[in-house]
JSON list of C-alpha atoms in Angstrom, two decimals:
[
{"chain": "A", "resi": 6, "resn": "MET", "atom": "CA", "xyz": [-0.02, 0.05, 0.02]},
{"chain": "A", "resi": 7, "resn": "ALA", "atom": "CA", "xyz": [1.37, 3.41, -0.97]},
{"chain": "A", "resi": 8, "resn": "ALA", "atom": "CA", "xyz": [1.89, 6.10, 1.74]},
{"chain": "A", "resi": 9, "resn": "MET", "atom": "CA", "xyz": [-0.70, 8.78, 2.11]},
{"chain": "A", "resi": 10, "resn": "PHE", "atom": "CA", "xyz": [0.30, 12.36, 2.92]},
{"chain": "A", "resi": 11, "resn": "SER", "atom": "CA", "xyz": [-1.67, 15.29, 4.28]},
{"chain": "A", "resi": 12, "resn": "ASP", "atom": "CA", "xyz": [-2.63, 18.44, 2.45]},
{"chain": "A", "resi": 13, "resn": "ALA", "atom": "CA", "xyz": [-1.58, 21.84, 4.00]},
{"chain": "A", "resi": 14, "resn": "VAL", "atom": "CA", "xyz": [-4.87, 22.96, 5.43]},
{"chain": "A", "resi": 15, "resn": "ASP", "atom": "CA", "xyz": [-5.26, 25.88, 7.91]},
{"chain": "A", "resi": 16, "resn": "VAL", "atom": "CA", "xyz": [-1.42, 26.10, 8.51]},
{"chain": "A", "resi": 17, "resn": "PRO", "atom": "CA", "xyz": [-0.75, 28.92, 10.92]},
{"chain": "A", "resi": 18, "resn": "ASP", "atom": "CA", "xyz": [1.41, 31.81, 9.73]},
{"chain": "A", "resi": 19, "resn": "ASN", "atom": "CA", "xyz": [4.18, 31.07, 12.20]},
{"chain": "A", "resi": 20, "resn": "VAL", "atom": "CA", "xyz": [4.94, 27.58, 10.60]},
{"chain": "A", "resi": 21, "resn": "PRO", "atom": "CA", "xyz": [7.90, 27.74, 8.26]},
{"chain": "A", "resi": 22, "resn": "LEU", "atom": "CA", "xyz": [7.69, 26.31, 4.79]},
{"chain": "A", "resi": 23, "resn": "SER", "atom": "CA", "xyz": [10.14, 23.54, 5.84]},
{"chain": "A", "resi": 24, "resn": "GLY", "atom": "CA", "xyz": [7.67, 22.42, 8.48]},
{"chain": "A", "resi": 25, "resn": "VAL", "atom": "CA", "xyz": [4.75, 22.33, 6.00]},
{"chain": "A", "resi": 26, "resn": "GLU", "atom": "CA", "xyz": [6.92, 20.37, 3.59]},
{"chain": "A", "resi": 27, "resn": "GLU", "atom": "CA", "xyz": [7.78, 17.88, 6.30]},
{"chain": "A", "resi": 28, "resn": "ILE", "atom": "CA", "xyz": [4.10, 17.23, 6.95]},
{"chain": "A", "resi": 29, "resn": "THR", "atom": "CA", "xyz": [3.00, 17.24, 3.31]},
{"chain": "A", "resi": 30, "resn": "ARG", "atom": "CA", "xyz": [5.84, 15.36, 1.67]},
{"chain": "A", "resi": 31, "resn": "ARG", "atom": "CA", "xyz": [7.60, 13.20, 4.13]},
{"chain": "A", "resi": 32, "resn": "THR", "atom": "CA", "xyz": [5.23, 12.33, 6.97]},
{"chain": "A", "resi": 33, "resn": "PRO", "atom": "CA", "xyz": [2.61, 9.64, 6.31]},
{"chain": "A", "resi": 34, "resn": "GLY", "atom": "CA", "xyz": [-0.86, 10.91, 6.84]},
{"chain": "A", "resi": 35, "resn": "PHE", "atom": "CA", "xyz": [-4.10, 9.26, 8.07]},
{"chain": "A", "resi": 36, "resn": "ALA", "atom": "CA", "xyz": [-7.39, 8.49, 6.48]},
{"chain": "A", "resi": 37, "resn": "GLY", "atom": "CA", "xyz": [-10.67, 10.18, 7.57]},
{"chain": "A", "resi": 38, "resn": "TRP", "atom": "CA", "xyz": [-14.12, 10.68, 6.24]},
{"chain": "A", "resi": 39, "resn": "GLN", "atom": "CA", "xyz": [-13.66, 14.37, 5.40]},
{"chain": "A", "resi": 40, "resn": "GLN", "atom": "CA", "xyz": [-10.54, 16.33, 4.57]},
{"chain": "A", "resi": 41, "resn": "GLU", "atom": "CA", "xyz": [-7.81, 15.36, 6.93]},
{"chain": "A", "resi": 42, "resn": "ALA", "atom": "CA", "xyz": [-6.15, 18.27, 8.67]},
{"chain": "A", "resi": 43, "resn": "TRP", "atom": "CA", "xyz": [-2.77, 18.00, 10.38]},
{"chain": "A", "resi": 44, "resn": "LEU", "atom": "CA", "xyz": [-2.65, 20.04, 13.56]},
{"chain": "A", "resi": 45, "resn": "TYR", "atom": "CA", "xyz": [0.11, 22.54, 14.43]},
{"chain": "A", "resi": 46, "resn": "HIS", "atom": "CA", "xyz": [1.29, 24.15, 17.68]},
{"chain": "A", "resi": 47, "resn": "CYS", "atom": "CA", "xyz": [4.29, 26.28, 18.74]},
{"chain": "A", "resi": 48, "resn": "GLY", "atom": "CA", "xyz": [5.09, 27.03, 15.13]},
{"chain": "A", "resi": 49, "resn": "ASP", "atom": "CA", "xyz": [5.52, 23.36, 14.01]},
{"chain": "A", "resi": 50, "resn": "GLY", "atom": "CA", "xyz": [3.54, 20.33, 13.10]},
{"chain": "A", "resi": 51, "resn": "ALA", "atom": "CA", "xyz": [2.24, 18.28, 16.05]},
{"chain": "A", "resi": 52, "resn": "ALA", "atom": "CA", "xyz": [2.81, 14.52, 16.38]},
{"chain": "A", "resi": 53, "resn": "PHE", "atom": "CA", "xyz": [-0.17, 12.44, 15.31]},
{"chain": "A", "resi": 54, "resn": "LEU", "atom": "CA", "xyz": [-1.02, 9.96, 18.15]},
{"chain": "A", "resi": 55, "resn": "GLY", "atom": "CA", "xyz": [-3.94, 8.30, 16.27]},
{"chain": "A", "resi": 56, "resn": "PRO", "atom": "CA", "xyz": [-7.76, 8.14, 16.38]},
{"chain": "A", "resi": 57, "resn": "ALA", "atom": "CA", "xyz": [-9.34, 8.52, 19.78]},
{"chain": "A", "resi": 58, "resn": "GLY", "atom": "CA", "xyz": [-12.76, 8.10, 21.21]},
{"chain": "A", "resi": 59, "resn": "TYR", "atom": "CA", "xyz": [-14.22, 9.83, 24.35]},
{"chain": "A", "resi": 60, "resn": "ARG", "atom": "CA", "xyz": [-12.70, 7.17, 26.65]},
{"chain": "A", "resi": 61, "resn": "GLU", "atom": "CA", "xyz": [-9.16, 7.98, 25.31]},
{"chain": "A", "resi": 62, "resn": "LEU", "atom": "CA", "xyz": [-9.71, 11.72, 25.34]},
{"chain": "A", "resi": 63, "resn": "VAL", "atom": "CA", "xyz": [-10.60, 11.92, 29.01]},
{"chain": "A", "resi": 64, "resn": "ALA", "atom": "CA", "xyz": [-6.87, 11.58, 29.75]},
{"chain": "A", "resi": 65, "resn": "TYR", "atom": "CA", "xyz": [-6.27, 14.66, 27.54]},
{"chain": "A", "resi": 66, "resn": "PRO", "atom": "CA", "xyz": [-8.32, 17.57, 28.95]},
{"chain": "A", "resi": 67, "resn": "GLU", "atom": "CA", "xyz": [-6.67, 20.06, 26.66]},
{"chain": "A", "resi": 68, "resn": "ALA", "atom": "CA", "xyz": [-7.66, 18.16, 23.62]},
{"chain": "A", "resi": 69, "resn": "LEU", "atom": "CA", "xyz": [-11.29, 17.92, 24.80]},
{"chain": "A", "resi": 70, "resn": "ALA", "atom": "CA", "xyz": [-11.27, 21.73, 25.46]},
{"chain": "A", "resi": 71, "resn": "MET", "atom": "CA", "xyz": [-10.04, 22.24, 21.97]},
{"chain": "A", "resi": 72, "resn": "LEU", "atom": "CA", "xyz": [-12.96, 20.16, 20.58]},
{"chain": "A", "resi": 73, "resn": "ARG", "atom": "CA", "xyz": [-15.43, 22.07, 22.84]},
{"chain": "A", "resi": 74, "resn": "GLU", "atom": "CA", "xyz": [-14.06, 25.45, 21.50]},
{"chain": "A", "resi": 75, "resn": "ASP", "atom": "CA", "xyz": [-14.37, 24.22, 17.93]},
{"chain": "A", "resi": 76, "resn": "HIS", "atom": "CA", "xyz": [-18.08, 23.23, 18.49]},
{"chain": "A", "resi": 77, "resn": "ARG", "atom": "CA", "xyz": [-18.65, 26.61, 20.21]},
{"chain": "A", "resi": 78, "resn": "ARG", "atom": "CA", "xyz": [-17.33, 28.42, 17.10]},
{"chain": "A", "resi": 79, "resn": "TYR", "atom": "CA", "xyz": [-19.74, 26.41, 15.02]},
{"chain": "A", "resi": 80, "resn": "GLY", "atom": "CA", "xyz": [-22.65, 27.51, 17.21]},
{"chain": "A", "resi": 81, "resn": "TRP", "atom": "CA", "xyz": [-23.27, 24.21, 19.00]},
{"chain": "A", "resi": 82, "resn": "SER", "atom": "CA", "xyz": [-24.91, 24.44, 22.36]},
{"chain": "A", "resi": 83, "resn": "PRO", "atom": "CA", "xyz": [-22.94, 23.06, 25.29]},
{"chain": "A", "resi": 84, "resn": "ALA", "atom": "CA", "xyz": [-25.34, 20.22, 25.85]},
{"chain": "A", "resi": 85, "resn": "ASP", "atom": "CA", "xyz": [-25.18, 19.14, 22.14]},
{"chain": "A", "resi": 86, "resn": "THR", "atom": "CA", "xyz": [-21.38, 19.42, 22.26]},
{"chain": "A", "resi": 87, "resn": "GLU", "atom": "CA", "xyz": [-21.14, 17.07, 25.36]},
{"chain": "A", "resi": 88, "resn": "GLU", "atom": "CA", "xyz": [-23.52, 14.61, 23.79]},
{"chain": "A", "resi": 89, "resn": "PHE", "atom": "CA", "xyz": [-21.33, 14.58, 20.61]},
{"chain": "A", "resi": 90, "resn": "LEU", "atom": "CA", "xyz": [-18.08, 14.31, 22.52]},
{"chain": "A", "resi": 91, "resn": "ARG", "atom": "CA", "xyz": [-19.42, 11.35, 24.65]},
{"chain": "A", "resi": 92, "resn": "GLY", "atom": "CA", "xyz": [-20.30, 9.60, 21.38]},
{"chain": "A", "resi": 93, "resn": "LEU", "atom": "CA", "xyz": [-16.84, 9.75, 19.93]},
{"chain": "A", "resi": 94, "resn": "ASP", "atom": "CA", "xyz": [-15.42, 6.28, 19.10]},
{"chain": "A", "resi": 95, "resn": "ARG", "atom": "CA", "xyz": [-11.87, 5.43, 18.31]},
{"chain": "A", "resi": 96, "resn": "THR", "atom": "CA", "xyz": [-12.80, 2.78, 15.83]},
{"chain": "A", "resi": 97, "resn": "GLY", "atom": "CA", "xyz": [-16.12, 4.17, 14.54]},
{"chain": "A", "resi": 98, "resn": "GLU", "atom": "CA", "xyz": [-17.72, 7.48, 13.97]},
{"chain": "A", "resi": 99, "resn": "PRO", "atom": "CA", "xyz": [-17.80, 10.14, 14.95]},
{"chain": "A", "resi": 100, "resn": "THR", "atom": "CA", "xyz": [-14.21, 10.05, 15.86]},
{"chain": "A", "resi": 101, "resn": "ALA", "atom": "CA", "xyz": [-11.43, 12.29, 17.06]},
{"chain": "A", "resi": 102, "resn": "TYR", "atom": "CA", "xyz": [-7.73, 12.44, 15.92]},
{"chain": "A", "resi": 103, "resn": "LEU", "atom": "CA", "xyz": [-5.31, 13.09, 18.79]},
{"chain": "A", "resi": 104, "resn": "PHE", "atom": "CA", "xyz": [-2.10, 15.02, 18.43]},
{"chain": "A", "resi": 105, "resn": "ARG", "atom": "CA", "xyz": [0.65, 16.27, 20.70]},
{"chain": "A", "resi": 106, "resn": "CYS", "atom": "CA", "xyz": [2.84, 19.36, 20.39]},
{"chain": "A", "resi": 107, "resn": "LEU", "atom": "CA", "xyz": [6.51, 18.38, 19.78]},
{"chain": "A", "resi": 108, "resn": "HIS", "atom": "CA", "xyz": [7.68, 21.52, 21.81]},
{"chain": "A", "resi": 109, "resn": "CYS", "atom": "CA", "xyz": [5.32, 21.93, 24.87]},
{"chain": "A", "resi": 110, "resn": "SER", "atom": "CA", "xyz": [3.49, 18.57, 24.83]},
{"chain": "A", "resi": 111, "resn": "THR", "atom": "CA", "xyz": [0.09, 20.25, 24.64]},
{"chain": "A", "resi": 112, "resn": "SER", "atom": "CA", "xyz": [-2.64, 17.82, 23.60]},
{"chain": "A", "resi": 113, "resn": "LEU", "atom": "CA", "xyz": [-4.59, 18.72, 20.50]},
{"chain": "A", "resi": 114, "resn": "ALA", "atom": "CA", "xyz": [-7.60, 17.11, 18.76]},
{"chain": "A", "resi": 115, "resn": "SER", "atom": "CA", "xyz": [-9.80, 17.43, 15.70]},
{"chain": "A", "resi": 116, "resn": "TRP", "atom": "CA", "xyz": [-12.92, 15.52, 14.96]},
{"chain": "A", "resi": 117, "resn": "ASP", "atom": "CA", "xyz": [-14.43, 13.87, 11.95]},
{"chain": "A", "resi": 118, "resn": "ILE", "atom": "CA", "xyz": [-17.82, 12.24, 10.98]},
{"chain": "A", "resi": 119, "resn": "GLY", "atom": "CA", "xyz": [-18.87, 10.39, 7.90]}
]
């Protein structure tokens, strides 16, 4: 099977081109239902830890806070957000993708649904 690579989507301005090229040309990506988006922090690409469900994310409160903030920006109510988050499934859908900053170890997450 050929390696998959991620597209450069929503890359912060403080990430140098060399960091973007590392992610898009030399780092195997991951498959999702929608457009996969690599996460960045501290001016660099974060480490992809894998898919995660709610059970896994409980150990990463910063990642859960990031998902809550994402839903708040989309206009979701807190109750709807919590229901959605509790339904996250590592091997099913909806799912989350867990990342860790290479510099400060902050936990990050994005979500996906088919």
